[in-house]
Coordinates of C-alpha atoms and ligand atoms in Angstrom, one line a residue:
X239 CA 0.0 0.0 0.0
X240 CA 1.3 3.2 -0.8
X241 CA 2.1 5.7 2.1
X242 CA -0.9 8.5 2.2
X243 CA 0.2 11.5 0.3
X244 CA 1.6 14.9 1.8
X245 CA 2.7 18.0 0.1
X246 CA 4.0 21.5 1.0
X247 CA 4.7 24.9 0.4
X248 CA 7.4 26.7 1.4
X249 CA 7.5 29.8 1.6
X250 CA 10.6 32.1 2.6
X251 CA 9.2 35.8 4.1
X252 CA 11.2 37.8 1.6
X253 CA 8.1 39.3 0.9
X254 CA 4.4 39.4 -0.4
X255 CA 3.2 36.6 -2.4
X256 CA 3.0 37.8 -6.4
X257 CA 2.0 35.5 -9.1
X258 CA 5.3 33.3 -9.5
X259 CA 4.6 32.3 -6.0
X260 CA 0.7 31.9 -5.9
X261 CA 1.6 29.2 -8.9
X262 CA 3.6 27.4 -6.6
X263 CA 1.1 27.7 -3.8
X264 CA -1.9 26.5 -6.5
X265 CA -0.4 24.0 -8.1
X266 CA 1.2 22.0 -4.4
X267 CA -2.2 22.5 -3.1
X268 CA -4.1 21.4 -6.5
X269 CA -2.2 18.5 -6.5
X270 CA -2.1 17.1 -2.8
X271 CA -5.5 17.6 -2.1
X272 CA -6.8 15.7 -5.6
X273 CA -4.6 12.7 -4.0
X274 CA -6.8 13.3 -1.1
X275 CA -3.7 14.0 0.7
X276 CA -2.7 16.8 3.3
X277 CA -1.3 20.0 2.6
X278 CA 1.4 21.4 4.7
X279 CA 3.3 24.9 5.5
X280 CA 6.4 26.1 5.9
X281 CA 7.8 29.2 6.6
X282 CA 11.8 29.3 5.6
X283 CA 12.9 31.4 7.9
X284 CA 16.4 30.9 8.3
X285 CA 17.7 33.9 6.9
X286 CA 17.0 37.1 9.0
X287 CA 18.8 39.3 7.1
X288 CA 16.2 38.6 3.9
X289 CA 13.6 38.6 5.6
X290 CA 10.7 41.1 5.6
X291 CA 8.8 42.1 9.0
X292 CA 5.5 41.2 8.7
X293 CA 6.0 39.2 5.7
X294 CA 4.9 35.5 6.6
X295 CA 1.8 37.0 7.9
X296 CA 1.2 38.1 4.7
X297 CA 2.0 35.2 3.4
X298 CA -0.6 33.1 4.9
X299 CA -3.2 36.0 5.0
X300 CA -2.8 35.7 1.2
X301 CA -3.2 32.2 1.1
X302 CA -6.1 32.2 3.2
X303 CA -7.6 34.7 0.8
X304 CA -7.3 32.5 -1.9
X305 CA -9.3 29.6 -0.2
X306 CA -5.7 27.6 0.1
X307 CA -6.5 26.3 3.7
X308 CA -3.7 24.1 5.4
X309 CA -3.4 21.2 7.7
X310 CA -1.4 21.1 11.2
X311 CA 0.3 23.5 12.7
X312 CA 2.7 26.2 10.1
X313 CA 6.2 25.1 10.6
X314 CA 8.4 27.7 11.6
X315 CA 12.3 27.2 10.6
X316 CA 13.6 29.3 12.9
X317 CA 12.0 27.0 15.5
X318 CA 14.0 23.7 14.3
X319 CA 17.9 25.2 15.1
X320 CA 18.3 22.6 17.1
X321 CA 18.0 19.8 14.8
X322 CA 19.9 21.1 12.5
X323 CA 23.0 22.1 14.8
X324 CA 22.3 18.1 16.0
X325 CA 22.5 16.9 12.4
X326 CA 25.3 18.8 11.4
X327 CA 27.6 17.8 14.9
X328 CA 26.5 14.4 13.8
X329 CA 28.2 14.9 10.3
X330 CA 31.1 16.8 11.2
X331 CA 31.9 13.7 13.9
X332 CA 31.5 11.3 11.3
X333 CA 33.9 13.2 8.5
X334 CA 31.1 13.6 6.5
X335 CA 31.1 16.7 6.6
X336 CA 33.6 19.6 7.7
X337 CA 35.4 23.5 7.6
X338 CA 35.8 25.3 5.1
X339 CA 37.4 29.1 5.0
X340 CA 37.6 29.2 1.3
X341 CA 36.4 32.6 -0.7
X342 CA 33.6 32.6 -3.0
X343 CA 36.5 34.4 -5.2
X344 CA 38.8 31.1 -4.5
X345 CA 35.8 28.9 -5.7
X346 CA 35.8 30.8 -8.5
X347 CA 39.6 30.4 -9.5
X348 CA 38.9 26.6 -9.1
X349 CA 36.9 26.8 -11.8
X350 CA 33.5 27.7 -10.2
X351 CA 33.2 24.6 -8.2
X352 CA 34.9 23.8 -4.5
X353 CA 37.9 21.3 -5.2
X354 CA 37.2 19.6 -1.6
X355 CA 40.9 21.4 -0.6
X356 CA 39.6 21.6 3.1
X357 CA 39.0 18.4 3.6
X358 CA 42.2 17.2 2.7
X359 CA 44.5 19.6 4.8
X360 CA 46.3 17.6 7.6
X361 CA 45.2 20.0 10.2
X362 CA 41.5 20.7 9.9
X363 CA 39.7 24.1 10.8
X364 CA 37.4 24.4 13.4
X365 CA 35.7 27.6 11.9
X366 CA 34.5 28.7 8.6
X367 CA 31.4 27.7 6.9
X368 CA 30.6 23.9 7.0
X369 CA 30.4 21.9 4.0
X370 CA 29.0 18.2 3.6
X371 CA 31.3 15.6 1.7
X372 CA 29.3 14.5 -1.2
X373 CA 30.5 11.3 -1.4
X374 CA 26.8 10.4 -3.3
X375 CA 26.6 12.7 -6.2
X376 CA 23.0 12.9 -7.9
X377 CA 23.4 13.9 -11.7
X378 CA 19.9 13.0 -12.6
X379 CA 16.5 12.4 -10.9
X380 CA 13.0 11.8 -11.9
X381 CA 10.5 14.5 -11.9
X382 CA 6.9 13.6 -12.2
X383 CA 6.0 15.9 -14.8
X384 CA 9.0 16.4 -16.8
X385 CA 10.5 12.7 -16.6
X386 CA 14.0 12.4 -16.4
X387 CA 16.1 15.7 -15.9
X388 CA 20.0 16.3 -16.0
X389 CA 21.8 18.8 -13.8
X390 CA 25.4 19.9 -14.5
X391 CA 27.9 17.8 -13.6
X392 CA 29.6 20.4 -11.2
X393 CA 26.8 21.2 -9.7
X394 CA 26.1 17.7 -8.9
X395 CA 29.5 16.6 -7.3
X396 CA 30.6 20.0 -5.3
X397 CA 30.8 19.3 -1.7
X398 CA 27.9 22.4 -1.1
X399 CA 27.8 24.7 2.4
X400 CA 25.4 23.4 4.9
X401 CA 26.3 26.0 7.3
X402 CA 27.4 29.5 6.0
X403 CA 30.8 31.2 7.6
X404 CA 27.9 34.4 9.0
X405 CA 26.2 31.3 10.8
X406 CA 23.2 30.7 8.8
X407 CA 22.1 27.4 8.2
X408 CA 21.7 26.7 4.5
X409 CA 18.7 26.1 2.7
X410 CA 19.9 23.1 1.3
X411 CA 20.0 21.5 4.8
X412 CA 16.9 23.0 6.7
X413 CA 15.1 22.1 3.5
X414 CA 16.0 18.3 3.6
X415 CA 15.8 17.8 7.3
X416 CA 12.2 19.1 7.6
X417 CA 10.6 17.8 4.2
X418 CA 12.0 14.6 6.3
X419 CA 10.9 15.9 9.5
X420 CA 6.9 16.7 8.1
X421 CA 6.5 13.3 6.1
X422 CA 7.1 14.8 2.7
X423 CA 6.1 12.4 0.0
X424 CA 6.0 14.6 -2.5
X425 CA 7.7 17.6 -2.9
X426 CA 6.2 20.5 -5.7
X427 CA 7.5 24.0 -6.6
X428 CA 8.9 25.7 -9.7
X429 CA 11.5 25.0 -11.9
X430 CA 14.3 27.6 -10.4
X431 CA 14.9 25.2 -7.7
X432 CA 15.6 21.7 -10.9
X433 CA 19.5 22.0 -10.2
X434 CA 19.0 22.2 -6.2
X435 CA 16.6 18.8 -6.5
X436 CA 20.1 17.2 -7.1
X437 CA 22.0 18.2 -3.9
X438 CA 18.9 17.7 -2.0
X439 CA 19.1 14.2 -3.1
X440 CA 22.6 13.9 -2.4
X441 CA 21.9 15.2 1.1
X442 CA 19.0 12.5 1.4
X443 CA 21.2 9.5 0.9
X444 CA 24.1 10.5 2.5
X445 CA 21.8 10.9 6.1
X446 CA 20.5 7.4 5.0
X447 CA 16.6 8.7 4.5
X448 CA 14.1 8.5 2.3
X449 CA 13.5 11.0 -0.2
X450 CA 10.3 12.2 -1.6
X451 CA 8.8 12.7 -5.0
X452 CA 9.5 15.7 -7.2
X453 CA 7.2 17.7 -9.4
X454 CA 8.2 21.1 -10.7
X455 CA 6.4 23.2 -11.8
X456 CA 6.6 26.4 -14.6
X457 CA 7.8 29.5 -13.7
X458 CA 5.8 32.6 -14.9
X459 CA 8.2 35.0 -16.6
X460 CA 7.4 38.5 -18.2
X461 CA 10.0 38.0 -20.5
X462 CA 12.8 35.3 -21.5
X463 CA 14.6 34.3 -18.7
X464 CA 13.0 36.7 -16.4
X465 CA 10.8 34.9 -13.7
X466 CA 8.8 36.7 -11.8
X467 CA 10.4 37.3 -8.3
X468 CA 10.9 39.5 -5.6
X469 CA 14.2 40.5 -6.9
X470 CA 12.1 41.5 -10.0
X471 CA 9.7 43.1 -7.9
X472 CA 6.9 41.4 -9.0
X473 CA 3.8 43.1 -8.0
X474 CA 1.7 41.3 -5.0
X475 CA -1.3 39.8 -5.6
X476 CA -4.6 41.3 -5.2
X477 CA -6.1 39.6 -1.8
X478 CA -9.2 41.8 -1.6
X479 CA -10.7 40.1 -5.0
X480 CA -9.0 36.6 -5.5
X481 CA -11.2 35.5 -8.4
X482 CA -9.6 36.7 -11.1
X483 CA -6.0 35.8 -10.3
X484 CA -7.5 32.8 -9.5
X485 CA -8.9 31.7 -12.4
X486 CA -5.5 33.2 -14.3
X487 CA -3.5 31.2 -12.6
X488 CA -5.3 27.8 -13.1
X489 CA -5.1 28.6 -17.0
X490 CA -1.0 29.3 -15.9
X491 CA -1.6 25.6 -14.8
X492 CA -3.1 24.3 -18.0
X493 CA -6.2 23.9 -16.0
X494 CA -9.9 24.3 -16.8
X495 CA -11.5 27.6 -15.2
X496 CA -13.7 27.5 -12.9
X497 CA -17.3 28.6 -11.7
X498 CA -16.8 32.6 -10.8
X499 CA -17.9 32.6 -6.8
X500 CA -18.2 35.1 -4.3
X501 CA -16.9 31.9 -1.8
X502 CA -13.5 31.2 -3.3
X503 CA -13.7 28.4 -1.5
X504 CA -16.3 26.8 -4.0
X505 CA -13.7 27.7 -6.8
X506 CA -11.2 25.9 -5.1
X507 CA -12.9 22.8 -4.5
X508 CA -14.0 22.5 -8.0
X509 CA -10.3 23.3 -9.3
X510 CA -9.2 20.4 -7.3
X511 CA -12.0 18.1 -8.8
X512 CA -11.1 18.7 -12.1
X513 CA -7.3 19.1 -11.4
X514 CA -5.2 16.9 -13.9
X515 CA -1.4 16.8 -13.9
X516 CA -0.9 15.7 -17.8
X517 CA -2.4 19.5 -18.6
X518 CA 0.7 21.4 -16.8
X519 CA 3.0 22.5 -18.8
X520 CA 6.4 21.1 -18.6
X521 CA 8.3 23.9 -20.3
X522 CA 10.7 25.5 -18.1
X523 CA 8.7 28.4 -18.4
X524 CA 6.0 30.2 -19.1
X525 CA 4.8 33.8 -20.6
X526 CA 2.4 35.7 -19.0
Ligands
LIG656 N1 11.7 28.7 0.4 C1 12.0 28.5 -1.0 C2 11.6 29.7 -1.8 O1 10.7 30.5 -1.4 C3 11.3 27.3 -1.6 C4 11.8 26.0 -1.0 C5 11.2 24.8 -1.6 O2 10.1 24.8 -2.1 O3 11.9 23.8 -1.5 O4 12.1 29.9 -2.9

């Protein structure tokens, strides 16, 4: 029997939601909740210094506008430090993982990817950010809408931070631990994150669990190459009428629209009955 299904989103409180986000929002929720299965949050909060006040308020205000109701408790990652510290004492006892002092402009002389030069020095460092040995390199993976997808080859094998030299936790390990830690079976966001599916994976073996599914998703771009993001500062989206975004972003989804409702709610429910995963697109990425 297969294990009952349970998807995410995962936000970071950078800022509002706009579009680009609200597709990865829709199209986690569409598809966990047509596999009957739960729908979880989480806020990535790791990174103060990024981070908007007020912002993963918004968030969820937002989503709540949009009739994207979520099971359990929000998971905060500021709240877990204390696994991951555990996790990463864990690795660094078992020399699977260790310092690293290196500049991003010394990565960059090695030709762009770390040449594991740390690791091998006869007295190791006790400061400096932390990498993890990637002694499992992941070049390819399956993705349930796009089938098999490559990564670069350097991407794949670098021994990646875990633990920046400011302190931070990296997203690469707060995002494994707690997919792990929630019961992800299936994880679904956009395409910006393909080439990180592979470390992810990499991190998944080499701590000896599971991993989920993938599914990514389209991003919305303006232009070629230009995905809407908060970099981009892509406009919020409108929470005081939902309908019309809503029904835009289920055609962004290769969707059917739905019945207009005052309750979004009703549009919601009847999105997820006719939800069906062979309409996404599985271009990288799509003009709005
Ligand atoms: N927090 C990440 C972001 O907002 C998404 C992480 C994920 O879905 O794995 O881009």
């Amino acid at each position: 029997m297969s294990k009952p299904y349970i998807g995410r989103f995962a936000p970071s409180p950078s800022g509002l939601l706009h579009f680009g986000s609200l597709i990865a929002a829709l199209g986690s929720y569409l598809r966990a909740r047509s596999q009957n299965g739960k729908w979880l949050i989480r806020v990535e909060d790791i990174d103060p210094p990024r981070e908007v006040v007020g912002a993963s308020d918004d968030i969820l205000r937002a989503l709540e506008a949009y009739g994207l109701t979520w099971d359990d408790e929000v998971l905060y990652q500021s709240t877990r430090t204390e696994a991951y510290l555990a996790q990463i004492e864990q690795l660094l006892l078992k020399e699977k993982a260790y310092y690293c002092r290196c500049t991003r402009k010394m990565v960059r002389e090695m030709g762009g990817s770390y040449d594991r030069r740390c690791f091998h020095l006869s007295e190791k460092l006790n400061e400096g950010a932390i990498r993890v040995l990637n002694d499992s390199p992941v070049y390819q993976f399956e993705d349930k809408l796009k089938g098999l997808v490559n990564v670069p080859l350097i991407f794949a094998e670098e021994d990646f931070i875990i633990k920046r030299s400011d302190g931070l936790f990296a997203y690469q390990l707060a995002v494994v631990l707690d997919d792990h830690y929630q019961g992800i079976t299936e994880v679904v966001r956009g395409n910006d994150l393909l080439d990180a599916t592979c470390r992810q994976i990499s991190l998944f073996k080499i701590l000896g669990k599971d991993e989920p599914d993938w599914l990514h998703l389209p991003l919305a771009s303006e232009k070629v190459g230009f995905k809407l993001s908060k970099q981009n500062h892509a406009l919020p989206i409108d929470i005081n009428n939902p309908q019309k975004t809503f029904q835009a972003a289920l055609l962004f989804l290769g969707q059917p629209e739905v019945e207009l409702n005052s309750d979004i709610s009703q549009m919601v429910a009847q999105a997820v009955l006719q939800f069906e995963l062979e309409s996404v697109p599985s271009a990288h990425e799509v003009l709005i």
